Coordinates of C-alpha atoms and ligand atoms in Angstrom, one line a residue:
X1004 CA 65.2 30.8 -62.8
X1005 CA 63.8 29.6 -65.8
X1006 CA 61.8 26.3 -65.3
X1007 CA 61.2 27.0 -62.0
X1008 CA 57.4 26.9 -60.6
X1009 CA 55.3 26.9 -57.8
X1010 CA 53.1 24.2 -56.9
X1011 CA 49.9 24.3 -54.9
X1012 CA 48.6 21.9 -52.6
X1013 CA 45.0 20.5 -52.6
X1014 CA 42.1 22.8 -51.1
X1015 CA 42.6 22.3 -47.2
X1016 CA 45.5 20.1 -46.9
X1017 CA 46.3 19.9 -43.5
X1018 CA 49.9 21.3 -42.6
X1019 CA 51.1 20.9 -39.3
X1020 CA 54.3 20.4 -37.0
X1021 CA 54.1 17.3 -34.0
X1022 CA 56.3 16.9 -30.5
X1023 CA 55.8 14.2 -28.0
X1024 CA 55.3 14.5 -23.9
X1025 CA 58.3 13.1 -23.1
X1026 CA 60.6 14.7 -25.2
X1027 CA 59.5 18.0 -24.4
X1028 CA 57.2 18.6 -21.5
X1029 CA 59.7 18.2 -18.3
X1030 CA 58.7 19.0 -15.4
X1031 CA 57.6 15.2 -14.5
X1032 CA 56.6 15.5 -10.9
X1033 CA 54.0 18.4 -11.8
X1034 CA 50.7 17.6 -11.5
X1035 CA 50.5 14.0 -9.2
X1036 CA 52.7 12.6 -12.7
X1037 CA 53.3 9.1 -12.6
X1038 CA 56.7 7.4 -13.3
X1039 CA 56.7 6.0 -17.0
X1040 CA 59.6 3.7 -18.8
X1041 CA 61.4 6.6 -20.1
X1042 CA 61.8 8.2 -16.7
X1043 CA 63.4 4.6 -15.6
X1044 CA 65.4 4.0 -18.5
X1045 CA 66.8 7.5 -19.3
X1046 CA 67.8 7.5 -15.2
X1047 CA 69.9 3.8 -16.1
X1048 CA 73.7 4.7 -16.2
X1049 CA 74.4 4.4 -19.7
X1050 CA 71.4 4.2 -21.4
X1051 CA 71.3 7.6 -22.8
X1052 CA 74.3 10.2 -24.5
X1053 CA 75.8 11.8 -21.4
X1054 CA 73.0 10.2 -19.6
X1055 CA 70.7 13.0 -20.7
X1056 CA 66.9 12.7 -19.2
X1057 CA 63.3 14.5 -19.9
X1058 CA 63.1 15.9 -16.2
X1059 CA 63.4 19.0 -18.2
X1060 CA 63.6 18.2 -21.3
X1061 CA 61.9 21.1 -23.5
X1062 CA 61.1 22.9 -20.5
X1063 CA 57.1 22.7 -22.2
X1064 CA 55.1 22.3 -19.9
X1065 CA 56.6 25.3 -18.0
X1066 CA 56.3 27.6 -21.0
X1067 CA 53.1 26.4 -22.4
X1068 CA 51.6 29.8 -23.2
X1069 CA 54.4 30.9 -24.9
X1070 CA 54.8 27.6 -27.1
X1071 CA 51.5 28.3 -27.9
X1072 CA 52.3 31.8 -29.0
X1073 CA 55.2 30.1 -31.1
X1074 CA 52.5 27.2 -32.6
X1075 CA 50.2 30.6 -33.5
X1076 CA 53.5 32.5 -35.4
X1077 CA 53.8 29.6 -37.2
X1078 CA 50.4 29.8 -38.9
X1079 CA 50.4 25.9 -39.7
X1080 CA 46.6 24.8 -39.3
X1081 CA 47.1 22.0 -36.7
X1082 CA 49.4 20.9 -34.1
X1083 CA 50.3 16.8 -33.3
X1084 CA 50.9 16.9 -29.1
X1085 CA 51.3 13.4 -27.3
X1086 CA 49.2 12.9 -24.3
X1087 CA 51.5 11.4 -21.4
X1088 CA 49.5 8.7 -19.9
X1089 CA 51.0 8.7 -15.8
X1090 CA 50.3 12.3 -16.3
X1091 CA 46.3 11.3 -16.6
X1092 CA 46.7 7.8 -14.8
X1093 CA 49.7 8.2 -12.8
X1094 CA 49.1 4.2 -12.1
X1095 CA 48.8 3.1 -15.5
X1096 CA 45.2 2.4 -14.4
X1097 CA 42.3 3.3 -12.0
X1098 CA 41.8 6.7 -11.5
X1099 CA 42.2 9.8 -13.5
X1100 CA 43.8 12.5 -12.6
X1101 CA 42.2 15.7 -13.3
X1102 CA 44.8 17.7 -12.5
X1103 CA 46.9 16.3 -15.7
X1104 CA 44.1 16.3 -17.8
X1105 CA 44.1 19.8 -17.2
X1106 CA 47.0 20.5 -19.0
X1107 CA 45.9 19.0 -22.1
X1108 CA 42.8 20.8 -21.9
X1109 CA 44.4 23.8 -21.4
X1110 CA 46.7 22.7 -24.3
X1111 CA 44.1 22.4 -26.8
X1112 CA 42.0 25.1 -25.6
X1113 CA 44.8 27.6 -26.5
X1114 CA 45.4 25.9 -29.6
X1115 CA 41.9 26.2 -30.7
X1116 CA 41.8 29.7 -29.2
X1117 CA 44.8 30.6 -31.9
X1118 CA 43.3 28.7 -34.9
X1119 CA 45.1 25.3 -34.9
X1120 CA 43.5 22.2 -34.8
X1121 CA 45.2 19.8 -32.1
X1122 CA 45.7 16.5 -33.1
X1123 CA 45.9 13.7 -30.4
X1124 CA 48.7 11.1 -30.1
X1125 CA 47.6 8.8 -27.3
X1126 CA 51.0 6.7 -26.8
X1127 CA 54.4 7.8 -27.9
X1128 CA 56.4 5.7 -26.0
X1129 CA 55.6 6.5 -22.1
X1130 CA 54.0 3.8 -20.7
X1131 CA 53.8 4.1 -16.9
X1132 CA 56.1 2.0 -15.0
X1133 CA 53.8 -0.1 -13.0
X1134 CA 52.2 -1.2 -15.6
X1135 CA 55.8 -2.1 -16.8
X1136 CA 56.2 -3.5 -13.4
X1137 CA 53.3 -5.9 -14.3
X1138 CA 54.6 -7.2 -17.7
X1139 CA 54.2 -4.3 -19.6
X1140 CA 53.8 -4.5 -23.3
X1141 CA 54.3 -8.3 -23.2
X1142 CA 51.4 -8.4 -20.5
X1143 CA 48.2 -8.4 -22.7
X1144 CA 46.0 -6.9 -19.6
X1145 CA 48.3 -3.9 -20.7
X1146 CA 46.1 -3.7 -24.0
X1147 CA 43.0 -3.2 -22.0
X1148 CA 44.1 -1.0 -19.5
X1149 CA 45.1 1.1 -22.5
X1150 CA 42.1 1.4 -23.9
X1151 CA 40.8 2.2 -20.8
X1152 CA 42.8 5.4 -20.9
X1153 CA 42.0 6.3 -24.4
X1154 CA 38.1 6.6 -23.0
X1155 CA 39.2 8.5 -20.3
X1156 CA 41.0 11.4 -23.0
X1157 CA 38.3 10.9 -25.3
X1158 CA 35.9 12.0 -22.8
X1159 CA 38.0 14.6 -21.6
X1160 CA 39.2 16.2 -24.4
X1161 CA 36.5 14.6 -27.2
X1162 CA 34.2 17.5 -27.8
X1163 CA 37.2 19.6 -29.0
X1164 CA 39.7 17.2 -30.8
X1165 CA 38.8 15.8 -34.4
X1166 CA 41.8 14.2 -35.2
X1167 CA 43.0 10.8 -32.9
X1168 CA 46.3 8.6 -33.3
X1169 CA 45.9 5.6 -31.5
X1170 CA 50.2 5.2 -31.6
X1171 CA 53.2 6.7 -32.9
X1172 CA 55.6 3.9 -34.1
X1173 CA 54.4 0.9 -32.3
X1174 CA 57.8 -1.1 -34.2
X1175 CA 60.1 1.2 -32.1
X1176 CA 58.2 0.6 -28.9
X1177 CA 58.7 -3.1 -29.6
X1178 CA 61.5 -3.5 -31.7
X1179 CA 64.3 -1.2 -30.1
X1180 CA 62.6 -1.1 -26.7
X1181 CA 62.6 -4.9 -26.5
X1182 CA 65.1 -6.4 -29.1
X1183 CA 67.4 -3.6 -29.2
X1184 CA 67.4 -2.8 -25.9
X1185 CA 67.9 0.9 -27.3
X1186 CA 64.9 2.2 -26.1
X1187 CA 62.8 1.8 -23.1
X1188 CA 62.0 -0.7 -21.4
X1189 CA 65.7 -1.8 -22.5
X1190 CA 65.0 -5.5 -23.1
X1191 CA 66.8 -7.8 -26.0
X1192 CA 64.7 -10.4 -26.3
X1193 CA 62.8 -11.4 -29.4
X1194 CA 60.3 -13.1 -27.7
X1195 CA 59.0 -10.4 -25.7
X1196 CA 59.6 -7.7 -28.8
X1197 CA 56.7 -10.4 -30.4
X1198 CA 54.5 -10.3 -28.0
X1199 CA 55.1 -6.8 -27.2
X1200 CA 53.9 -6.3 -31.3
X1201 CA 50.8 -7.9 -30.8
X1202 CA 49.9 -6.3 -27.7
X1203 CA 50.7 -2.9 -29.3
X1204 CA 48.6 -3.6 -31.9
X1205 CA 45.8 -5.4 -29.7
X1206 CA 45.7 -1.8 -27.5
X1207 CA 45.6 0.0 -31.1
X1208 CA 42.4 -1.6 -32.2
X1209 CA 40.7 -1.5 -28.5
X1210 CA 42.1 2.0 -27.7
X1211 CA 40.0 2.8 -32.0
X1212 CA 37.0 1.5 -30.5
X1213 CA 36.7 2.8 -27.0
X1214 CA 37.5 6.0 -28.5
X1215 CA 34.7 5.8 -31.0
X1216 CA 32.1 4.9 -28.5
X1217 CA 33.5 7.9 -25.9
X1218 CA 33.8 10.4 -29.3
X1219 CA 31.7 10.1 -31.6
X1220 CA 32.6 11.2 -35.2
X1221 CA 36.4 11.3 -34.1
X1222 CA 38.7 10.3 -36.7
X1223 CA 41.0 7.9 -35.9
X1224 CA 44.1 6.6 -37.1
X1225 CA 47.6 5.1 -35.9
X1226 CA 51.1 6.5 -36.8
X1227 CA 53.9 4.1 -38.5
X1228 CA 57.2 4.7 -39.1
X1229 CA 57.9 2.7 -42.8
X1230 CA 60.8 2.8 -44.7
X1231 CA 61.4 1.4 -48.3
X1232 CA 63.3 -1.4 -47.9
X1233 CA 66.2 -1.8 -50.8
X1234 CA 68.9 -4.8 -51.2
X1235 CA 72.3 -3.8 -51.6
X1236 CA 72.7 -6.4 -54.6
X1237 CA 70.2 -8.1 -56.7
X1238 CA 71.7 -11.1 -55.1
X1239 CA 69.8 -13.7 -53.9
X1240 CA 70.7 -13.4 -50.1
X1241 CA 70.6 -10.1 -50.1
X1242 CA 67.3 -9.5 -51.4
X1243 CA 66.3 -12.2 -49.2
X1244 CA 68.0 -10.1 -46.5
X1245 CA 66.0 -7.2 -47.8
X1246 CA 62.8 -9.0 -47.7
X1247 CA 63.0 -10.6 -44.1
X1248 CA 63.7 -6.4 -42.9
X1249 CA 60.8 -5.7 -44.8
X1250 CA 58.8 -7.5 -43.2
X1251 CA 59.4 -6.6 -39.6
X1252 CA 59.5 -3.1 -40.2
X1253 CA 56.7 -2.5 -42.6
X1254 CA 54.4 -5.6 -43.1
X1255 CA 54.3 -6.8 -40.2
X1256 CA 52.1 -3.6 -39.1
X1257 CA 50.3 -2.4 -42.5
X1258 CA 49.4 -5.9 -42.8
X1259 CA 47.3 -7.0 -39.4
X1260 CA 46.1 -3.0 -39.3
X1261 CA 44.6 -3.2 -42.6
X1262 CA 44.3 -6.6 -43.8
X1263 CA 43.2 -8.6 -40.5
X1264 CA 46.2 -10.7 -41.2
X1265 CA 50.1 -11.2 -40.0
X1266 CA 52.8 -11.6 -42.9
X1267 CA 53.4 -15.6 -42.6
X1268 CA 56.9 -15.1 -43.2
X1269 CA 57.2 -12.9 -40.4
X1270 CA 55.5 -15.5 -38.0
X1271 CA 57.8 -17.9 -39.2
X1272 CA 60.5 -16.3 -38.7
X1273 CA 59.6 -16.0 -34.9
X1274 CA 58.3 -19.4 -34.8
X1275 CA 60.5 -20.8 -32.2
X1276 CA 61.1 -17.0 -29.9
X1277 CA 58.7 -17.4 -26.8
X1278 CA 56.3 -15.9 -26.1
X1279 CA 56.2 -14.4 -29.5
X1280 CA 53.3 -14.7 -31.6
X1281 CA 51.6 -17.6 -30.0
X1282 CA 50.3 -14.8 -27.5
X1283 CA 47.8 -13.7 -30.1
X1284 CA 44.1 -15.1 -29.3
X1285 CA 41.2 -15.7 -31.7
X1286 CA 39.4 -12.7 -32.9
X1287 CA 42.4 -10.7 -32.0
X1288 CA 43.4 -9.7 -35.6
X1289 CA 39.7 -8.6 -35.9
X1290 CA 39.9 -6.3 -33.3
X1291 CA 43.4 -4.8 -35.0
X1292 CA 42.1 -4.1 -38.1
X1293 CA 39.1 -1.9 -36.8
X1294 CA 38.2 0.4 -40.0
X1295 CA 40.3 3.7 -39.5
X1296 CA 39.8 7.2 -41.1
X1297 CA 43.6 7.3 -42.3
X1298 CA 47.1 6.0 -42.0
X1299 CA 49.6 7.8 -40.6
X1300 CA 52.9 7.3 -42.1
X1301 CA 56.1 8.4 -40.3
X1302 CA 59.0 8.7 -42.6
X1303 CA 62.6 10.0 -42.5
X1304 CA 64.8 7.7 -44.8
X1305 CA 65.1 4.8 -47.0
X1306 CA 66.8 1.9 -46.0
X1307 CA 69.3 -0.6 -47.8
X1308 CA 70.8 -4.0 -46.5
X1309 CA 72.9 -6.9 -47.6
X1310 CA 73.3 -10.4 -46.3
X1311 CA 75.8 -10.9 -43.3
X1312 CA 77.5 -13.1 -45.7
X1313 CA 77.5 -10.5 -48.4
X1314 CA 79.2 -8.0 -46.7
X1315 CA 82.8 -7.8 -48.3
X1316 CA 80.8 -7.9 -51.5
X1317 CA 79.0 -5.3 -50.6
X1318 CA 82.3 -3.0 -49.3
X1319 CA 83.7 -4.3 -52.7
X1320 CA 80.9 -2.6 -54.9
X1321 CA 81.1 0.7 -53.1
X1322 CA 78.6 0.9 -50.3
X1323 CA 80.0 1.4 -46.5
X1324 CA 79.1 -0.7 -44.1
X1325 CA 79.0 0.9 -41.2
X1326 CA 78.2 -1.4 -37.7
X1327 CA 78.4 -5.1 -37.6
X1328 CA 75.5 -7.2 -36.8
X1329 CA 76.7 -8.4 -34.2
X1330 CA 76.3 -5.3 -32.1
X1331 CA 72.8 -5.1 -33.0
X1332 CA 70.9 -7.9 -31.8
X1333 CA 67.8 -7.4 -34.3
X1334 CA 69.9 -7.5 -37.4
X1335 CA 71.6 -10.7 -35.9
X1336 CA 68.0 -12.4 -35.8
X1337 CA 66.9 -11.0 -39.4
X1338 CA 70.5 -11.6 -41.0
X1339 CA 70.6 -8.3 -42.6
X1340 CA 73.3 -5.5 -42.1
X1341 CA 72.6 -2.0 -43.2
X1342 CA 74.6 -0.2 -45.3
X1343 CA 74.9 3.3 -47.1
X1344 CA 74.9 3.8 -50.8
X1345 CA 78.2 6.5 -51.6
X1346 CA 77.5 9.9 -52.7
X1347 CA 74.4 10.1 -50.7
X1348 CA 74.3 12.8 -47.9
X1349 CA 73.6 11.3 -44.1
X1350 CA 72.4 13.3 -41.1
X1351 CA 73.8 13.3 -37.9
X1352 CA 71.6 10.6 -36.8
X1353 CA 73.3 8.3 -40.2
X1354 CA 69.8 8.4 -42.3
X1355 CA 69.9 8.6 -45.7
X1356 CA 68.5 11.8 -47.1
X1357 CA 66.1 10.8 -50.3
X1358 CA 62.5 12.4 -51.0
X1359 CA 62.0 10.5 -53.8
X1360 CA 61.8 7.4 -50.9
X1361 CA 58.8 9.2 -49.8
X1362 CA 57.1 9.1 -53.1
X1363 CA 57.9 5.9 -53.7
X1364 CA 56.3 4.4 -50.0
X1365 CA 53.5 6.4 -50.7
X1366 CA 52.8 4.8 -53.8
X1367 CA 53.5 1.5 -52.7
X1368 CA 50.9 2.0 -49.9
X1369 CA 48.0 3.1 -51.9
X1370 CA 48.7 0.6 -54.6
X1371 CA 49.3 -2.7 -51.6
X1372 CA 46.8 -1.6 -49.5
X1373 CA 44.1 0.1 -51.7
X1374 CA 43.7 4.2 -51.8
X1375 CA 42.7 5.6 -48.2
X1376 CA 43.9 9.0 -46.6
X1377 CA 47.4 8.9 -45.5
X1378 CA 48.8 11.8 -43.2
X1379 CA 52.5 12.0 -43.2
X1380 CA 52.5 12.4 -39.2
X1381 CA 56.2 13.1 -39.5
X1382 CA 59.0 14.3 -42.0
X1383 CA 62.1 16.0 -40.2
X1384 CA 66.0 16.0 -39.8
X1385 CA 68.7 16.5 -37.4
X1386 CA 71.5 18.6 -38.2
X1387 CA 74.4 20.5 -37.2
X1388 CA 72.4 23.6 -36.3
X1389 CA 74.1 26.5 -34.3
X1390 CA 73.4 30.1 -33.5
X1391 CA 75.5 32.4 -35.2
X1392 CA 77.0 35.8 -33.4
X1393 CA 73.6 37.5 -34.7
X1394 CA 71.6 35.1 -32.9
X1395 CA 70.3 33.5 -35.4
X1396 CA 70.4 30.3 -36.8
X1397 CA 70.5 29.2 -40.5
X1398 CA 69.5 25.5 -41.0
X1399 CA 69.9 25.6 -44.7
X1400 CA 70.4 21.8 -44.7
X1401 CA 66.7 21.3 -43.0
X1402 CA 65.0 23.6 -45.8
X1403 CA 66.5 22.1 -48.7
X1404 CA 65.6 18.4 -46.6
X1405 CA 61.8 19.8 -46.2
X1406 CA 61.5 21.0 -49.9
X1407 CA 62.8 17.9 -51.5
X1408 CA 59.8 15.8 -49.2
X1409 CA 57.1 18.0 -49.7
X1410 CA 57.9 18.2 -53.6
X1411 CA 57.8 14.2 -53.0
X1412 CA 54.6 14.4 -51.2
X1413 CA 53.5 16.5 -54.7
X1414 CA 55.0 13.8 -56.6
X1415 CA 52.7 11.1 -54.8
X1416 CA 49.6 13.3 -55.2
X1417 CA 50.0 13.6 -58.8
X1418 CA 50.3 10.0 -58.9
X1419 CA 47.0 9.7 -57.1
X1420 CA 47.7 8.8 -53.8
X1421 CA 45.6 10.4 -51.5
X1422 CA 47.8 12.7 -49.0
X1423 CA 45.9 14.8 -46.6
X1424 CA 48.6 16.3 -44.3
X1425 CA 51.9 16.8 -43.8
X1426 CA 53.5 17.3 -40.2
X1427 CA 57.1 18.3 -39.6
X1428 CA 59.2 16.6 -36.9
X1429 CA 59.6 18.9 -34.7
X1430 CA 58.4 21.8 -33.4
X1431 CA 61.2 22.5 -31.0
X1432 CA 64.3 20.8 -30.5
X1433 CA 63.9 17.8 -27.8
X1434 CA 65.1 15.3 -25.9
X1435 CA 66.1 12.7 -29.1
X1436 CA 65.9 9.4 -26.8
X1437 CA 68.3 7.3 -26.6
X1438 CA 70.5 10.2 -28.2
X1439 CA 69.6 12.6 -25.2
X1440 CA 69.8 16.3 -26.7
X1441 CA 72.6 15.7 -28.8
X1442 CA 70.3 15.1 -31.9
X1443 CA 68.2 18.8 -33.1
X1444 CA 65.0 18.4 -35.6
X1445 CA 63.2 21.5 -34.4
X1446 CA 62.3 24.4 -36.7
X1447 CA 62.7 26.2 -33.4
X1448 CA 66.0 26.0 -31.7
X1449 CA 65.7 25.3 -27.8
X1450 CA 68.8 27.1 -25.8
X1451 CA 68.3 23.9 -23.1
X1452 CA 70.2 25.9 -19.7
X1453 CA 67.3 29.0 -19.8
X1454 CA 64.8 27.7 -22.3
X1455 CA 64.7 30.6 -24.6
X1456 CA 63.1 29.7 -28.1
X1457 CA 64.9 30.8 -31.3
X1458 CA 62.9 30.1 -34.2
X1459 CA 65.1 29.0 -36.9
X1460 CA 64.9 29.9 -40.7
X1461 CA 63.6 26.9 -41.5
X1462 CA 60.5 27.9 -39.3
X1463 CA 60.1 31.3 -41.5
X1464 CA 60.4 29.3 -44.4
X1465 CA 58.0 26.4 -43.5
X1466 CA 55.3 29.6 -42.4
X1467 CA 55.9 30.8 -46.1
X1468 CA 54.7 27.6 -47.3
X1469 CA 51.8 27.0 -45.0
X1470 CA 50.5 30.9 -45.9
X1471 CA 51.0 30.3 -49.6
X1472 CA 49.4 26.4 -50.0
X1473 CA 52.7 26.1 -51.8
X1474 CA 55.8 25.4 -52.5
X1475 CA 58.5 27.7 -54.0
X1476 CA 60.5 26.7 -56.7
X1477 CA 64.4 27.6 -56.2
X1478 CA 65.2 31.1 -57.3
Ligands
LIG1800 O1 62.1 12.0 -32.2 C1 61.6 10.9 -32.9 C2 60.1 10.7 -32.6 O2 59.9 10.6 -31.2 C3 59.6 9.5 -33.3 N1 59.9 9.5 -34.7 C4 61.3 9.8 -35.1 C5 61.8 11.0 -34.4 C6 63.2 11.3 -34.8 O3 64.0 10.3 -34.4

């Protein structure tokens, strides 16, 4: 079509795709495996669609050599795995089991075998229950007992893993596991989502430095799950509204991760929630905001919110409010209700689809936080995906979804911010939390009764992409 081009990525930009243990590995007795939260909470009657669980989840761990096979057909350069921690300290702490170390070396020695780089996430989201038994997040022994484990992968797997991520989404291991009560460990209290925050963070800049002294030159970074923040009127509340969501979901990690410092709005608006804040010691916000070698930036969807009281105002221009605050227990505490702009397409998980978002968080990144190298860790989306009577399955919707936020990671690097990966969420379908497996991302469709692997179209198209350094124009 006329107008159309291609456009090229920088020299060596680093494409990937990225799972998590939980979600896909199963199998979670192999191996002297530990319990974590996610076993506990996904086994709570209700806590989970249909009560779905990881016991097999992905069936991964099972079929390692043969994901590998599927990680090598893809021909992306490198591959984001999460390490399960009971799987290397089935206590949360003491020994380390070598047996489940083995696994990840075996993982990362087939990935290197094939050409792909791994990349390490050390926590997404599994801590091991006794360690929840003992406080767990809110417990700030947890914080050094996790950086106790990062030593222990670093020196297992050090000498062949460049790349490190400290945590994937530390807000949703605090926020909807303890405010929400969505996620594990299923709490709603904002006191304990605080001090959870801090802890997170506290383990983040321990887990950067023991993993520097047990590697060194390892690159280390932390993955966070921003979103821009809009207000659903240019009305006072709301953009007050807007602010105070802001600020819990973005600044109140960019800020102590890479200034030193906590947003003192955010503190004050968890003055009087116990233990909250008041957990954090001297010389702790030194120890977050250990140097890293890049950002990780997780991002799916912008999000826009009015003012509880602004509601009917909002229905009345337009927008569709969709859940009352009152059923979710952070939006209660932050007065702010989200809403959806008309005309703009939502997945099956309700998030707004809108690449230019990602151009626009990028930018505000590099220009609030000076230039460093960002990684998008993650860029995906559910949808309706079926195999058709030729076996195949056509995820149009996920292409024209991966297109539009690559073009917006172009967008961002013409602007001069400076992106140096992109990984796609997911690899294989999985086991979507709290939405069990009713929720698909991957390029590769998982048939959950046997396990087979049907790579998607989107999977063909993303290899396109990867062997070219660029991205198609339509046509
Ligand atoms: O599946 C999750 C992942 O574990 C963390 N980031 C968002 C993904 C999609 O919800």
């Amino acid at each position: 079509m006329p107008g159309d081009h291609t456009r090229r990525f920088p020299e060596g930009f680093l494409f990937g795709t990225k799972t998590s243990a939980y979600q896909i590995e199963g199998s979670v007795d192999a191996g002297g495996r530990g319990a974590s939260i996610w076993d506990t909470f996904s086994h709570t009657p209700g806590a989970t669609r249909n009560g779905d669980t990881g016991d097999v989840a992905s069936d991964h761990y099972r079929r390692l050599e043969e994901d590998l096979d599927l990680i090598a057909a893809l021909g992306a350069p490198a591959y984001c795995f999460s390490v399960a921690w009971p799987r290397v300290q089935p206590d949360g702490a003491g020994a380390v089991s070598q047996r489940g170390l083995d696994f990840y070396r075996r993982l990362v020695d087939g990935l290197r075998e094939r050409g792909v780089a791994p990349v390490v996430t050390l926590y997404h989201w599994d801590l091991p229950q006794p360690l929840q038994d003992a406080g767990g997040w809110t417990a700030r022994d947890t914080a050094g007992r996790f950086a106790d484990y990062a030593a222990a992968v670093g020196a297992a797997l050090g000498d062949r893993v460049g790349l490190w991520v400290t945590h994937n989404e530390p807000w949703c291991a605090s926020w909807v596991g303890h405010a929400k009560g969505e996620h594990a460990p299923g709490l709603q209290d904002l006191g304990a989502a605080a001090a959870a925050t801090h802890h997170l963070l506290l383990s983040h800049g321990l887990g950067v430095r023991a993993l520097r002294a047990a590697v060194p030159g390892a690159q280390v970074g932390i993955g966070l799950n921003l979103q821009p923040i809009r207000a659903a009127s240019d009305h006072e509340e709301d953009l007050a509204a807007a602010s105070r969501v802001d600020g819990n979901l973005n600044r109140l990690f960019l800020d102590p991760v890479l200034r030193g410092e906590y947003p003192e709005d955010v503190l004050a608006q968890h003055a009087d929630d116990r233990p909250g804040f008041a957990v954090a010691r001297d010389g702790d916000l030194e120890v977050i905001s250990e140097p890293l070698d890049f950002l990780g930036i997780n991002y799916y969807a912008p999000k826009t919110v009015c003012a509880p009281s602004r509601m009917d105002a909002a229905r009345c221009a337009g927008l569709w409010v969709p859940r009352s605050p009152a059923t979710d227990p952070l939006g209660a505490a932050l007065r702010a209700v989200d809403v959806h702009r008309p005309g703009v397409e939502l997945t099956p998980m309700g998030w707004e689809v809108e690449p230019a978002g990602l151009t626009e968080l990028l930018v505000r990144v590099h220009r609030d936080y000076g230039p460093r190298p960002l990684h998008i860790l993650e860029n995906g989306r559910a949808a309706d995906d079926y195999v058709d009577p030729r076996g195949e399955v056509h995820d149009a919707a996920r292409i024209e979804y991966l297109r539009g936020h690559l073009g917006a990671v172009l967008d961002a690097i013409e602007r001069g911010v400076d992106v140096r990966g992109y990984f796609v969420w997911s690899l294989l379908d999985n086991f979507e939390w709290a939405h069990g497996f009713g929720m698909r991302f991957g390029l590769t469709w998982v048939d959950y009764p046997s396990g087979t692997r049907v790579p998607k179209a989107s999977f063909a198209w993303y290899r396109d992409v990867v062997r070219a350094g660029a991205l198609p124009g339509h046509g």
